PDB file of C-alpha atoms in Angstrom:
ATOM      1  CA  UNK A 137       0.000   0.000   0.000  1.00 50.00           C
ATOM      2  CA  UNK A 138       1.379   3.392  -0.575  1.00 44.00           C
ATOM      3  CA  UNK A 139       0.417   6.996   0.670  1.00 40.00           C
ATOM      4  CA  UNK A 140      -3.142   6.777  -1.236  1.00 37.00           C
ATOM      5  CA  UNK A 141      -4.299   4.593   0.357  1.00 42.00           C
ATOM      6  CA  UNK A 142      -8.260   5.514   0.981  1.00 41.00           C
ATOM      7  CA  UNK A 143      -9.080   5.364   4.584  1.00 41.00           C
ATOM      8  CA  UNK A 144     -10.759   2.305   6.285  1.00 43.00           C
ATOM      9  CA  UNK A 145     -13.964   2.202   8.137  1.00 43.00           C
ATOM     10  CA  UNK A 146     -16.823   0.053   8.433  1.00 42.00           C
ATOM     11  CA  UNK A 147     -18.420  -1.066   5.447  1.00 42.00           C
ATOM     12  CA  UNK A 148     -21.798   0.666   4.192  1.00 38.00           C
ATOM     13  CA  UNK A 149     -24.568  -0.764   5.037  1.00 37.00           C
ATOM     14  CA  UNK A 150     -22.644  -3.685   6.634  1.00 42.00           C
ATOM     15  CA  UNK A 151     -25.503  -6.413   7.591  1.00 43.00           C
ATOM     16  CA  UNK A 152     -28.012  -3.950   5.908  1.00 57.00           C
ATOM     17  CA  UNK A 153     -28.278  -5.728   2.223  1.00 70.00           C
ATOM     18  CA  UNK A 154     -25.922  -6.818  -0.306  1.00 78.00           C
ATOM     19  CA  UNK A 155     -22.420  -4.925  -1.234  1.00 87.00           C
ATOM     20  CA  UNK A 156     -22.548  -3.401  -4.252  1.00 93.00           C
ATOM     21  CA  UNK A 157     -21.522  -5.299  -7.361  1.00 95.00           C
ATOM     22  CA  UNK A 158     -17.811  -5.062  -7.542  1.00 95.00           C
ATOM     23  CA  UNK A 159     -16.895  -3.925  -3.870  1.00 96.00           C
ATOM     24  CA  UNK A 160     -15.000  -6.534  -2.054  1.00 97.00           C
ATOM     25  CA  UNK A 161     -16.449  -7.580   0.257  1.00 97.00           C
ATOM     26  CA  UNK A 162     -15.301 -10.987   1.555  1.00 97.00           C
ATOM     27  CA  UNK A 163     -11.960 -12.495   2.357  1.00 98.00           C
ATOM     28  CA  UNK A 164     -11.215 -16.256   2.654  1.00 96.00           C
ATOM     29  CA  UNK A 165      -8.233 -18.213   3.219  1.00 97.00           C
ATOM     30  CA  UNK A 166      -7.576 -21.734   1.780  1.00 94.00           C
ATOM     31  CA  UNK A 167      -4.531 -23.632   4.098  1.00 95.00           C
ATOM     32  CA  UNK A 168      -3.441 -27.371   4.783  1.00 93.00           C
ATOM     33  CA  UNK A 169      -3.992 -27.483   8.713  1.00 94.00           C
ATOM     34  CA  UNK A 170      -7.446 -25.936   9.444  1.00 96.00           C
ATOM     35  CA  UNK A 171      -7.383 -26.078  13.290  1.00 96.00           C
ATOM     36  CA  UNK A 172      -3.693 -24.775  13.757  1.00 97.00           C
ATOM     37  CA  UNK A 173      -4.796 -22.110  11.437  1.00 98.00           C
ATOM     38  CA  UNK A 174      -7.379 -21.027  13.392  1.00 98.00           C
ATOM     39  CA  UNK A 175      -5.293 -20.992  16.330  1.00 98.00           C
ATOM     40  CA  UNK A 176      -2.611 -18.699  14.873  1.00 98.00           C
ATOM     41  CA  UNK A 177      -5.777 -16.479  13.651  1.00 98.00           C
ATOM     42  CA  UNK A 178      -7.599 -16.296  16.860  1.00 98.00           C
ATOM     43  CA  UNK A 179      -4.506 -15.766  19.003  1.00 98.00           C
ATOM     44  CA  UNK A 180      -3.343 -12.948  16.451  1.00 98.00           C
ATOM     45  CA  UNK A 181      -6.499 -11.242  15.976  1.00 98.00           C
ATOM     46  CA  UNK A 182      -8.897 -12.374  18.434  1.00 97.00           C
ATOM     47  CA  UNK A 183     -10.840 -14.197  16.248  1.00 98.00           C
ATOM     48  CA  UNK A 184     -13.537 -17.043  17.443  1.00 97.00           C
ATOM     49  CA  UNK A 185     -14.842 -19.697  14.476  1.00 97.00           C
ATOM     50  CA  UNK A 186     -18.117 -21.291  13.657  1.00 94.00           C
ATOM     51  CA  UNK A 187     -18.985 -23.920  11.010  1.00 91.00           C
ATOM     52  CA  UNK A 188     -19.756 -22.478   7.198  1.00 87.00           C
ATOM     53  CA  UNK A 189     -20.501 -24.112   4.149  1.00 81.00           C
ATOM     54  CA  UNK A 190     -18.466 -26.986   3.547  1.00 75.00           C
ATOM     55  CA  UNK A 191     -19.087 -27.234  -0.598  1.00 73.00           C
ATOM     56  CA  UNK A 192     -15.162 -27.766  -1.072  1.00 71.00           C
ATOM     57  CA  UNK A 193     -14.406 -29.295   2.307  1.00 82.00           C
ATOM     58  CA  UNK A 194     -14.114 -28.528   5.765  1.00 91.00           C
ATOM     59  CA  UNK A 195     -14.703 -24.585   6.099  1.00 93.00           C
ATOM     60  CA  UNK A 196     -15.061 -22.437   9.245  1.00 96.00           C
ATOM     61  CA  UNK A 197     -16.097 -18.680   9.849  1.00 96.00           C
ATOM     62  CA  UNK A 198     -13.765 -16.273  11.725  1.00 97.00           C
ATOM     63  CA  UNK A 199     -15.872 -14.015  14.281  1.00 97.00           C
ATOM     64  CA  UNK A 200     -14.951 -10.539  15.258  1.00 97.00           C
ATOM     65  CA  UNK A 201     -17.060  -9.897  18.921  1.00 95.00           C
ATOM     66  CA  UNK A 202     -19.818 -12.321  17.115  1.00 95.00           C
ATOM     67  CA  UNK A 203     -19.943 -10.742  13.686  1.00 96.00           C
ATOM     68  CA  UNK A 204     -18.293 -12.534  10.896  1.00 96.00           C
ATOM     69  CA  UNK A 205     -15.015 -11.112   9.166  1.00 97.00           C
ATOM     70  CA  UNK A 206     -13.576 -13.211   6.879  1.00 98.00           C
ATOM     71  CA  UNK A 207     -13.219 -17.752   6.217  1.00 97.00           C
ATOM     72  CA  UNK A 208     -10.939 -20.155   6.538  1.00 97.00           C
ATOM     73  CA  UNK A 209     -10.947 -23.674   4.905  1.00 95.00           C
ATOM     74  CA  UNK A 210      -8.566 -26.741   4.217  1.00 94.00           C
ATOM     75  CA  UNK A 211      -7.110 -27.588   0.985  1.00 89.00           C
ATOM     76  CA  UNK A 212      -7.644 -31.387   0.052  1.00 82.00           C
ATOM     77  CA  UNK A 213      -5.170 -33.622   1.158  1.00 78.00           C
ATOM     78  CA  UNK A 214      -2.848 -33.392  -1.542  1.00 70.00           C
ATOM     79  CA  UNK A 215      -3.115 -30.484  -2.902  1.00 67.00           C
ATOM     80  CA  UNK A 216      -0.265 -28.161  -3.224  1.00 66.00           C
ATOM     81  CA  UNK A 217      -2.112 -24.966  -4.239  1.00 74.00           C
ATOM     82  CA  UNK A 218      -0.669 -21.324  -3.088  1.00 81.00           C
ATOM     83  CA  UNK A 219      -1.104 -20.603   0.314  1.00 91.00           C
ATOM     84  CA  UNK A 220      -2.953 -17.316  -0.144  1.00 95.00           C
ATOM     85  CA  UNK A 221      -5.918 -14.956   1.220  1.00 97.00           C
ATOM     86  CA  UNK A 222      -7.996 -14.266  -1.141  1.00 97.00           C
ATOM     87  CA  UNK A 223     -10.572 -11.276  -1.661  1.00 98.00           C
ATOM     88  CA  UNK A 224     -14.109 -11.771  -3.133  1.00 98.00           C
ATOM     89  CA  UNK A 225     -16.036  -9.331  -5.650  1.00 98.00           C
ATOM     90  CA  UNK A 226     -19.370  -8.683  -4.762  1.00 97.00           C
ATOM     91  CA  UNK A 227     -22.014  -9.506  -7.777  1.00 97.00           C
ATOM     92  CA  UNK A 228     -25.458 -10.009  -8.302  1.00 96.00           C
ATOM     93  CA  UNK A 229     -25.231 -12.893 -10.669  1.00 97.00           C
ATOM     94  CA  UNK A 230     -22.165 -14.868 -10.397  1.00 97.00           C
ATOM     95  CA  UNK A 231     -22.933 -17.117 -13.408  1.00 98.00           C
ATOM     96  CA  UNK A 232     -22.934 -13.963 -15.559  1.00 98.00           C
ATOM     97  CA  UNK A 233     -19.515 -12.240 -14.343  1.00 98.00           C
ATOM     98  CA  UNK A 234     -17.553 -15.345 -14.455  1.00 98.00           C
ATOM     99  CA  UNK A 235     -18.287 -15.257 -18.382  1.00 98.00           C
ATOM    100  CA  UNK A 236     -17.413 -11.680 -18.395  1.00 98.00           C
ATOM    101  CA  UNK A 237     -13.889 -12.716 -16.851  1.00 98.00           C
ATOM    102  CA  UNK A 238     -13.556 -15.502 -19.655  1.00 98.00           C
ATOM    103  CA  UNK A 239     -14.655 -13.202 -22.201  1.00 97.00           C
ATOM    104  CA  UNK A 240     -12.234 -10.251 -21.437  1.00 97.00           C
ATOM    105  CA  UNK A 241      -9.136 -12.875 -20.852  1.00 97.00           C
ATOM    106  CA  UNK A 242      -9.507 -14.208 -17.276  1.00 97.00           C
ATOM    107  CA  UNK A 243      -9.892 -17.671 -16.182  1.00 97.00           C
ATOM    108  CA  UNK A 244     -12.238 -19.151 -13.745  1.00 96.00           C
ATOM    109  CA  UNK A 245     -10.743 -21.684 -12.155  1.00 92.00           C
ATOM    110  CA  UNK A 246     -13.924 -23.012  -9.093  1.00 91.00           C
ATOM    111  CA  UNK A 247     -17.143 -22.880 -10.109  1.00 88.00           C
ATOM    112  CA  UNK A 248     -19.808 -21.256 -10.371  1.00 96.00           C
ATOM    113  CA  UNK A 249     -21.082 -23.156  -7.629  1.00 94.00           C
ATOM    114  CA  UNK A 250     -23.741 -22.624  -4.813  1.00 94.00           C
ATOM    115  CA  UNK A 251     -22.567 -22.490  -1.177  1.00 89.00           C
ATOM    116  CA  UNK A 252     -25.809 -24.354   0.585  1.00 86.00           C
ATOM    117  CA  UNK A 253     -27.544 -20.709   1.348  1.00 90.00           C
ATOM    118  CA  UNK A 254     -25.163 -18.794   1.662  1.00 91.00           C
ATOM    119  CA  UNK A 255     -24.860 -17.756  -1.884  1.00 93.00           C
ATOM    120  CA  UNK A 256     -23.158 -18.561  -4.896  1.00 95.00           C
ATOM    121  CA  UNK A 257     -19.779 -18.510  -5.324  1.00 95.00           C
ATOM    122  CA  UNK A 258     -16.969 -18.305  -8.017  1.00 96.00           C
ATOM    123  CA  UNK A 259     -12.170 -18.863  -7.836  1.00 95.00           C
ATOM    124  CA  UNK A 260     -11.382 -16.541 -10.956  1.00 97.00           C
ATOM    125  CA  UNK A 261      -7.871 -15.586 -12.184  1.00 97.00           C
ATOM    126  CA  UNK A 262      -7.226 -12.451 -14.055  1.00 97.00           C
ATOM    127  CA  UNK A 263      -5.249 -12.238 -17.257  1.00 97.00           C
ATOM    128  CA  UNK A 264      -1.773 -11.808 -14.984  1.00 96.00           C
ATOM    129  CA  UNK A 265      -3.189 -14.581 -13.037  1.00 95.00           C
ATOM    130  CA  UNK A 266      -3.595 -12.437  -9.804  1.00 96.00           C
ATOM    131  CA  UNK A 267      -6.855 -14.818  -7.873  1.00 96.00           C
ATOM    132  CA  UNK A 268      -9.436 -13.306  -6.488  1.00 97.00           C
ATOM    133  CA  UNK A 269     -13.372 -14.474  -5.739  1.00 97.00           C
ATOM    134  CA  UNK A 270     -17.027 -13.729  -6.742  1.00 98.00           C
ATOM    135  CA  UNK A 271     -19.365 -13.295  -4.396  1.00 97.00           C
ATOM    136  CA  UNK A 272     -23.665 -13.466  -5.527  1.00 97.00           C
ATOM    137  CA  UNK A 273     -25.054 -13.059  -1.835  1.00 94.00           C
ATOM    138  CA  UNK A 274     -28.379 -14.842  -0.158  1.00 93.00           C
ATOM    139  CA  UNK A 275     -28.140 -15.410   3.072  1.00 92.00           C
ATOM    140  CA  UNK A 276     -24.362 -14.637   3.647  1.00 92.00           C
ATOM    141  CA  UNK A 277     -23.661 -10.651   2.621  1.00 93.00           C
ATOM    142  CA  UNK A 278     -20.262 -10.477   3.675  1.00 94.00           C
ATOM    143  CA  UNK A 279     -17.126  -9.263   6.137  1.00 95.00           C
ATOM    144  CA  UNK A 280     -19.851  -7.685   8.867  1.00 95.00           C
ATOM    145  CA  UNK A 281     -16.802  -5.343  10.028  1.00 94.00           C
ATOM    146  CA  UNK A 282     -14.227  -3.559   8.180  1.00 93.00           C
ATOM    147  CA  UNK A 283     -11.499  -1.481   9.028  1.00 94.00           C
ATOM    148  CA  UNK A 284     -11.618  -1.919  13.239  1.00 96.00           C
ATOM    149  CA  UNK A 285      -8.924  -3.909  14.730  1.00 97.00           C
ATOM    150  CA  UNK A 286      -8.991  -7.588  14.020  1.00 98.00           C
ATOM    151  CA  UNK A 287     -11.300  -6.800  10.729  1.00 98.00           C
ATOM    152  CA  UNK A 288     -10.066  -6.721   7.268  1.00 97.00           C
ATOM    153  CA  UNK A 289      -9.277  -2.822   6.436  1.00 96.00           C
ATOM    154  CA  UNK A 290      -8.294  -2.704   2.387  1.00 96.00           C
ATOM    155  CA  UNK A 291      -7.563  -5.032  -0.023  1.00 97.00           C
ATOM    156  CA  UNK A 292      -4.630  -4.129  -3.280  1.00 97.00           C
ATOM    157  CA  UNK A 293      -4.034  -5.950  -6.255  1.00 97.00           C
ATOM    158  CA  UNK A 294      -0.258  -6.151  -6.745  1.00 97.00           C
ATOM    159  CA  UNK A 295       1.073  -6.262 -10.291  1.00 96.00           C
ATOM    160  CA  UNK A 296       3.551  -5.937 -12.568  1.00 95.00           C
ATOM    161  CA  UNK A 297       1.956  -2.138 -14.324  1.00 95.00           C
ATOM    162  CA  UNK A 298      -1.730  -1.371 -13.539  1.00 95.00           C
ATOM    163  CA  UNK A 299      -2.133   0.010 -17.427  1.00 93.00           C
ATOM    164  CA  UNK A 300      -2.125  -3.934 -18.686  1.00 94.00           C
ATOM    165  CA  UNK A 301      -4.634  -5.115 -16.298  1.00 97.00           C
ATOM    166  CA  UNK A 302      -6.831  -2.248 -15.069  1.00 97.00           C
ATOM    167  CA  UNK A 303      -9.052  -2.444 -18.719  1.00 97.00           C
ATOM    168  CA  UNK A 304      -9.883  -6.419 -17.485  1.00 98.00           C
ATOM    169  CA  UNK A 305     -11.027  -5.210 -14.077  1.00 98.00           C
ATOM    170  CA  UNK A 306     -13.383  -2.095 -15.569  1.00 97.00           C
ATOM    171  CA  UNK A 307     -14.570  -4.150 -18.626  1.00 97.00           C
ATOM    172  CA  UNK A 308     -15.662  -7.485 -15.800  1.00 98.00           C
ATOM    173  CA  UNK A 309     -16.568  -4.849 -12.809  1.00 97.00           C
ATOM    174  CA  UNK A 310     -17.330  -1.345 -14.254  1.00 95.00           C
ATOM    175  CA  UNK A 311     -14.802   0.041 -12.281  1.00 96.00           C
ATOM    176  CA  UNK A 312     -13.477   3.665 -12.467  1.00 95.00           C
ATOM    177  CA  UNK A 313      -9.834   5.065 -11.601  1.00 92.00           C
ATOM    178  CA  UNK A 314      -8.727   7.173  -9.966  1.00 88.00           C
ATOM    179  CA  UNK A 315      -5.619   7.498 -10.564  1.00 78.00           C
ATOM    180  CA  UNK A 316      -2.988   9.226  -7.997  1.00 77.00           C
ATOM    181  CA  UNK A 317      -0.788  11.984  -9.715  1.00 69.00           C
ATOM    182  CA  UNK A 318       3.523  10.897  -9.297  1.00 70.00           C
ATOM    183  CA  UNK A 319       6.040  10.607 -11.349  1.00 64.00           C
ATOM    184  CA  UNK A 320       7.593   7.532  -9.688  1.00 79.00           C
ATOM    185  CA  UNK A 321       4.456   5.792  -8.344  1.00 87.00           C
ATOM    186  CA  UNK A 322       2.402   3.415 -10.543  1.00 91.00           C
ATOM    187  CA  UNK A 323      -1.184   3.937  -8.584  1.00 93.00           C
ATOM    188  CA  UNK A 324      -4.893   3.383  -9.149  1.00 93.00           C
ATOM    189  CA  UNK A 325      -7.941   3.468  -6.570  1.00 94.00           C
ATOM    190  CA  UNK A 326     -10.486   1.104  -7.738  1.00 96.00           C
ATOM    191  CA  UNK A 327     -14.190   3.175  -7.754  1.00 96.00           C
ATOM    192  CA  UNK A 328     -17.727   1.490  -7.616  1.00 96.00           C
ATOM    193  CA  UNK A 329     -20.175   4.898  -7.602  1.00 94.00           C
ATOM    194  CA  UNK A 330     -17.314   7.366  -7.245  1.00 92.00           C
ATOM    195  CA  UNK A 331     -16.237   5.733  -3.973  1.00 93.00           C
ATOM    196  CA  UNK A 332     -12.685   4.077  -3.232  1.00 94.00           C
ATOM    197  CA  UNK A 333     -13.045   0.689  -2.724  1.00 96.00           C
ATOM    198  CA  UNK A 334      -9.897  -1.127  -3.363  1.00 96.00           C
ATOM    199  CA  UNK A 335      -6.671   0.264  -5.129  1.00 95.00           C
ATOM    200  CA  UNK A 336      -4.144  -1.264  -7.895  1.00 96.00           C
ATOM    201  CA  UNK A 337      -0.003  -0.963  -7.278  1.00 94.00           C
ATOM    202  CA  UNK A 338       2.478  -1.334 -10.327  1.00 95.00           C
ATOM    203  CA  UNK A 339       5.470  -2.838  -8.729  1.00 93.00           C
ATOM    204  CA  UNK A 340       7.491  -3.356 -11.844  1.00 93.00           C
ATOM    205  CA  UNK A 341      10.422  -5.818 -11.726  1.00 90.00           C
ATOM    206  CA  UNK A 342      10.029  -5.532  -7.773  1.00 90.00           C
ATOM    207  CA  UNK A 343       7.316  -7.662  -8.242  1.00 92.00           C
ATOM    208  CA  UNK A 344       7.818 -10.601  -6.100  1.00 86.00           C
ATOM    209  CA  UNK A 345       8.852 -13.880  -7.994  1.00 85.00           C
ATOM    210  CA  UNK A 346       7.414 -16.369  -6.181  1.00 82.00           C
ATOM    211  CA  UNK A 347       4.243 -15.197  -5.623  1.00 85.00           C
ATOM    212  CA  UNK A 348       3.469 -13.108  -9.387  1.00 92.00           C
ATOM    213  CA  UNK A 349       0.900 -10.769  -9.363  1.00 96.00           C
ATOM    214  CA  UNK A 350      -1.776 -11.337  -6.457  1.00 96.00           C
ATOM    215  CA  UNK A 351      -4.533  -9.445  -4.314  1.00 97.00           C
ATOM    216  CA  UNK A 352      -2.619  -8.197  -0.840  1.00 97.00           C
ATOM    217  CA  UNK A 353      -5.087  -8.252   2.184  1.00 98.00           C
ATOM    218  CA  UNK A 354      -4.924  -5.278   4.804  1.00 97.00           C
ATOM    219  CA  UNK A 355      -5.920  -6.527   8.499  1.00 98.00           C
ATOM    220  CA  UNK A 356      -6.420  -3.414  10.920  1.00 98.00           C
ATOM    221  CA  UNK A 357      -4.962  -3.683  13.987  1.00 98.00           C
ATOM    222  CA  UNK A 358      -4.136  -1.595  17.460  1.00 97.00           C
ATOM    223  CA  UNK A 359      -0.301  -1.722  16.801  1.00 98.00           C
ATOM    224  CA  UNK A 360       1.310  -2.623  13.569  1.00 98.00           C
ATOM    225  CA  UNK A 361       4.421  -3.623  15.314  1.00 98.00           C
ATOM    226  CA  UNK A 362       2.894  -5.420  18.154  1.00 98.00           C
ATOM    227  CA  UNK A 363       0.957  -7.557  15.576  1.00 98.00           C
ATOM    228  CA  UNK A 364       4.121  -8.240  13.665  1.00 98.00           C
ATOM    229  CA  UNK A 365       5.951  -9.302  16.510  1.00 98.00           C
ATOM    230  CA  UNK A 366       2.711 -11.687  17.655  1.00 98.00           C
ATOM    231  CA  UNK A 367       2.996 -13.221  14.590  1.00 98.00           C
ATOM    232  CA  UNK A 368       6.752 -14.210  14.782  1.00 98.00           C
ATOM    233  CA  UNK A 369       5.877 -15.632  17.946  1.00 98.00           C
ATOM    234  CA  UNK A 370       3.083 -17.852  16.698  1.00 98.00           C
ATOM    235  CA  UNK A 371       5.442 -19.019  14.304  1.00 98.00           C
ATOM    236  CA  UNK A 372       5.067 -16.981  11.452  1.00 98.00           C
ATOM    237  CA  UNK A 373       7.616 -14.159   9.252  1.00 98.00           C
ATOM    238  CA  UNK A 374       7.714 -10.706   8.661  1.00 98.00           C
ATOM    239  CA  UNK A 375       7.964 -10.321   4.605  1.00 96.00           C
ATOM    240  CA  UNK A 376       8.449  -6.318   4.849  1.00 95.00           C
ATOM    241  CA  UNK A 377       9.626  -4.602   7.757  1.00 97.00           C
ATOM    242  CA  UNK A 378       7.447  -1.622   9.296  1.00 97.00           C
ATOM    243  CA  UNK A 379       6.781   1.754   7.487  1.00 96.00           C
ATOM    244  CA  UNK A 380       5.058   4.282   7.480  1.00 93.00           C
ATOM    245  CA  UNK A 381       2.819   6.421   4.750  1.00 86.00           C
ATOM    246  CA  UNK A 382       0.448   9.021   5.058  1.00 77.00           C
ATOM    247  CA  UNK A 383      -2.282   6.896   6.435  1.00 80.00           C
ATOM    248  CA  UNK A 384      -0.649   4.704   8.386  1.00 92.00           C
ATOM    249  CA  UNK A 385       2.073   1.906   9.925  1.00 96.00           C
ATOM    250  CA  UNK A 386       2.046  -1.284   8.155  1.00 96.00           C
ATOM    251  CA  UNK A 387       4.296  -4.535   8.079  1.00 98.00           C
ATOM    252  CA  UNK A 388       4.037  -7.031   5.884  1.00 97.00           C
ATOM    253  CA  UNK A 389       3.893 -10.680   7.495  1.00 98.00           C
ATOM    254  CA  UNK A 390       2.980 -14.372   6.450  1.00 98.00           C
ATOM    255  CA  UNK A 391       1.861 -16.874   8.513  1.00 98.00           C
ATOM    256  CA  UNK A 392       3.019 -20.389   9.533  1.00 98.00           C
ATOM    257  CA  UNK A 393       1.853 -21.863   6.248  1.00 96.00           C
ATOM    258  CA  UNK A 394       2.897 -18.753   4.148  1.00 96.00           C
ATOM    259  CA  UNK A 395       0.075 -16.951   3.549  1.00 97.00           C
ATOM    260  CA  UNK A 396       1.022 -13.243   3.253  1.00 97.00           C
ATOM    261  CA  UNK A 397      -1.032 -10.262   4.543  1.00 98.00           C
ATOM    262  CA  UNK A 398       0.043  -7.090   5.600  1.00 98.00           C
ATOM    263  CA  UNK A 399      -1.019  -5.525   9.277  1.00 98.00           C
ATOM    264  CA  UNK A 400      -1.786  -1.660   9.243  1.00 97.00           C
ATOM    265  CA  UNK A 401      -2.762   0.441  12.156  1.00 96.00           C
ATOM    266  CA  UNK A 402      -4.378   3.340  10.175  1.00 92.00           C
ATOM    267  CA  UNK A 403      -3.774   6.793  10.891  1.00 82.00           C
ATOM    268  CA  UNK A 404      -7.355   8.495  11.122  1.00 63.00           C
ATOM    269  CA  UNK A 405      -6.299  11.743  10.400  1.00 50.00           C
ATOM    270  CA  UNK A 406      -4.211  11.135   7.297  1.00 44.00           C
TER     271      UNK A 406
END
């Protein structure tokens, strides 16, 4: 994330009705060992668990003081898939924007497929092959809390120049840019109505190689470098070391398995 980033705060109309089409508004994680997952999650963030929909195995809900914030599952045995968290698009008719990814060069990779009732649910890759989710809400409408400690806070797609790949995400989501004026920094915010909702960084060759392009998740939390140094102890890494921008402290960390994330205590003046 870099000094534009927009600032966090709980979602509109959180628990009201369904996000509008395009806004993220889920996160879920997909990782080998489901209950030593959760215990690194709950002891990091607080977070309790209850069953979910269990369509593509054993899956489990991560509570924030009772209201839901993001999932967890477990890969099949066997399967050596990236360890990664991974956003989902809100949309009101899944079956419809997973052909729009496949027409404007994506690739869906799960689904469409109903989660019980839930909703309906879509993997999709994007031409760079960053992942991310759909998300065509019924009963389940989403992360309840955004942007308090312990709550997702932003999400960023991370790629190699935001020029190649921001015409797949407008054509599939309608989104707008807003683009932030440098001469060194490669920057979009992501707009559904005029509003911020996610943002786009062009990394160029500082684009990680083992991971590619790839949605980074933003977790709010009291103390950036508390949080980072909770997560060493839990058995995790710190990817990036501290810094600071405009709106913020933020360290980039990965957990036991190697999921990455990045921890930001926001500054609510910036």
């Amino acid at each position: 994330m870099t000094e534009a980033r927009a600032s966090a705060g709980r979602r509109d109309g959180a628990g009201a009705g369904p996000s509008t089409p395009g806004t993220p508004c889920w996160v879920s994680l997909m990782a080998h060992g489901l209950a030593a997952t959760q215990e690194f999650y709950g002891a990091l963030f607080g977070w309790e668990f209850r069953p979910g929909p269990e369509q593509l195995g054993p899956y489990v809900r991560a509570l924030l003081d009772g209201h839901e914030v993001a999932g967890i599952g477990q890969l099949p045995p066997g399967r050596q898939l990236p360890i990664a968290w991974t956003p989902y698009l809100a949309t009101d008719d899944a079956d419809a924007t997973a052909e729009a990814v496949r027409h404007c060069g994506g690739t869906v990779g799960v689904g469409p497929i109903t989660a019980g009732k839930a909703g309906r649910m879509a993997v999709a890759l994007d031409p760079t092959g960053a992942v991310f989710g759909l998300w065509q809400a019924a009963r389940h409408l989403g992360s309840a809390v955004v942007g308090e400690p312990g709550a997702p806070a932003w999400y960023e797609l991370v790629t190699r120049e935001t020029s190649g790949v921001f015409p797949f995400y407008r054509n599939v989501f309608g989104f707008t840019e807003e683009p932030v004026v440098s001469a060194d920094v490669d920057y979009l915010r992501l707009c559904v109505d005029g509003r911020p909702v996610a943002s786009m960084h062009g990394v160029g060759d500082a684009l990680p190689r083992d991971t590619g392009p790839h949605w980074m998740t933003y977790f709010e939390v009291a103390d950036a470098d508390a949080a980072a140094g909770r997560v060493v102890e839990l058995g995790g890494h710190v990817v990036r070391p501290a810094w600071d921008d405009a709106y913020g402290r933020m360290v980039t960390v990965a957990d036991p398995e190697g999921a990455v994330f990045t921890v930001v205590r926001s500054d609510r003046e910036g």
